[in-house]
Amino acid sequence: MAILGLYVHIPFCSSICNYCNFNRGLFDSGLKDRYVAALEQEIRTSPHGGARADTIFFGGGTPSLLDPAEIARIIRACAESFDLAPDAEITLEANPETSSAERMGGFRDAGINRVSFGVQSFREAELRRLGRIHSVERARAAVQEARRADIDNVSVDLMMWLPQQTIAEWRESVESLIEVQPAHASLYLLELYPNAPLKEDMARAGWSLAPDDDAAEMYLWSMDRLERAGYAQYEISNVARPRRASRHNLKYWQDGAWIGFGCGAHSTRDGVRWKNVSGTDEYVNRLAAGQPVIAERRELTRDMRLEDALFTGLRLNEGVDIDEVGARYGKDVWNTFGGALQPALEAGLAVREGTRLRLTREGMLLANEVLSVFV
Ligand code: SF4
């Protein structure tokens, strides 16, 4: 049985960014108190309790808005309900404006040993365009505060292809990231969802996005630059120093198992996938009334599990061992998908090396198209 990852969703933010499509809302102290109690209850009454787990990931929203004592309570609930590995990776997503030396010390004492900062840009004008409320200086200080608190496993998120961003400006952010020396970094392309307020801001201010070719150059250049700075790319959007790949996120890409707690949290275990109710109030009220919080539940067929393992596994640099994954789900991967993959192989977007299939870096740029054969 796969060792579990535990995901804990914290849906509160100090302000709402204009591009954000996550399950979150404005911080409300009373609701937050009831939410933490509800989370503890969901964890302590989980039917999966007792199972082995080796990662906890606080995602959001802005989990670092919780007090260290609240994070400690939730970690304690996980440790007392699951068979938690002593060396578990315990990650807190944090925004720079919520960080201070004292709070980072408190999070470390609570059990946090990895912090992932939502920095997004090292240029003030870009932060303002995105509606972010921290400054570049605050972001730099936050990384140092975590490190001084002996949390050396720090990750920084950056977003590329921002409104008005030029290739040179993107390079500036990447160089600044290298200067602050995080152990891990995630580089995402900005995605504009249909009703994003950022779209209106762009129309009003006359901001535009660089051409697609520039976005491709930004991606390829930064992966190359980060490699020269000692990072290894291990997934489409993620790079890490040796042994610093995110153990929790690898479960999503390596056909692993995880249990999600909190509103809107997803879970996958033994071919079953389920999702909690999305609304924070509804989640809290249901738990208070002793009602189940699962909103959707789906049993996956073996074919669906195979397609999913290939779809997510091919996001990794190492790709997937198609013989191994085929044996797991009783199907010959090459016979089933070889024909559909042929154009990508011929175009140099994917390569087959022995039993392994993987995307090239050019293939990663077009991953949605290449991987659509598994959907
Ligand atoms: S801080 Fe993160 S989760 Fe909160 S609104 Fe901004 S992007 Fe969304």
Coordinates of C-alpha atoms in Angstrom, one line a residue, residues 58 62-69 71-72 75 90-119 138-156:
F58 CA -0.5 23.0 4.2
T62 CA -2.5 31.4 2.7
P63 CA -1.8 28.8 5.4
S64 CA 0.8 31.1 7.0
L65 CA -2.1 33.3 8.2
L66 CA -2.8 30.7 10.9
D67 CA -1.0 31.1 14.2
P68 CA 1.9 28.7 14.8
A69 CA -0.2 27.2 17.7
I71 CA -0.5 24.8 12.8
A72 CA 0.9 22.8 15.8
I75 CA 0.1 18.6 12.9
I90 CA 5.9 19.0 6.6
T91 CA 5.4 22.0 4.2
L92 CA 3.7 25.3 4.9
E93 CA 2.7 27.6 2.0
A94 CA 3.4 31.1 3.1
N95 CA 3.1 34.6 1.7
P96 CA 6.0 37.0 2.4
E97 CA 3.7 39.6 4.1
T98 CA 2.7 37.1 6.8
S99 CA 6.3 36.1 7.6
S100 CA 8.5 37.4 10.4
A101 CA 11.4 35.9 12.3
E102 CA 9.2 35.2 15.3
R103 CA 6.4 33.5 13.3
M104 CA 8.9 31.4 11.4
G105 CA 10.4 30.2 14.7
G106 CA 6.9 29.4 15.8
F107 CA 6.1 27.4 12.7
R108 CA 9.4 25.5 13.1
D109 CA 8.6 24.7 16.7
A110 CA 5.1 23.5 15.5
G111 CA 6.9 21.0 13.2
I112 CA 7.1 22.8 9.9
N113 CA 10.4 21.8 8.1
R114 CA 9.7 23.2 4.6
V115 CA 8.3 26.5 3.6
S116 CA 7.0 27.4 0.1
F117 CA 6.8 31.2 -0.5
G118 CA 4.4 32.7 -3.0
V119 CA 6.8 35.4 -4.2
R138 CA 9.7 41.7 2.1
A139 CA 10.0 38.6 -0.1
R140 CA 13.8 38.6 0.2
A141 CA 13.6 39.1 4.0
A142 CA 11.0 36.3 4.3
V143 CA 13.4 33.7 2.8
Q144 CA 16.1 34.8 5.2
E145 CA 13.7 34.7 8.2
A146 CA 12.8 31.1 7.4
R147 CA 16.4 30.1 7.0
R148 CA 17.4 31.9 10.3
A149 CA 14.7 29.8 11.9
D150 CA 16.6 26.7 10.7
I151 CA 14.1 25.9 8.0
D152 CA 16.6 25.5 5.2
N153 CA 14.2 23.6 2.9
V154 CA 12.7 26.8 1.3
S155 CA 10.9 27.0 -2.0
V156 CA 10.0 30.1 -4.0

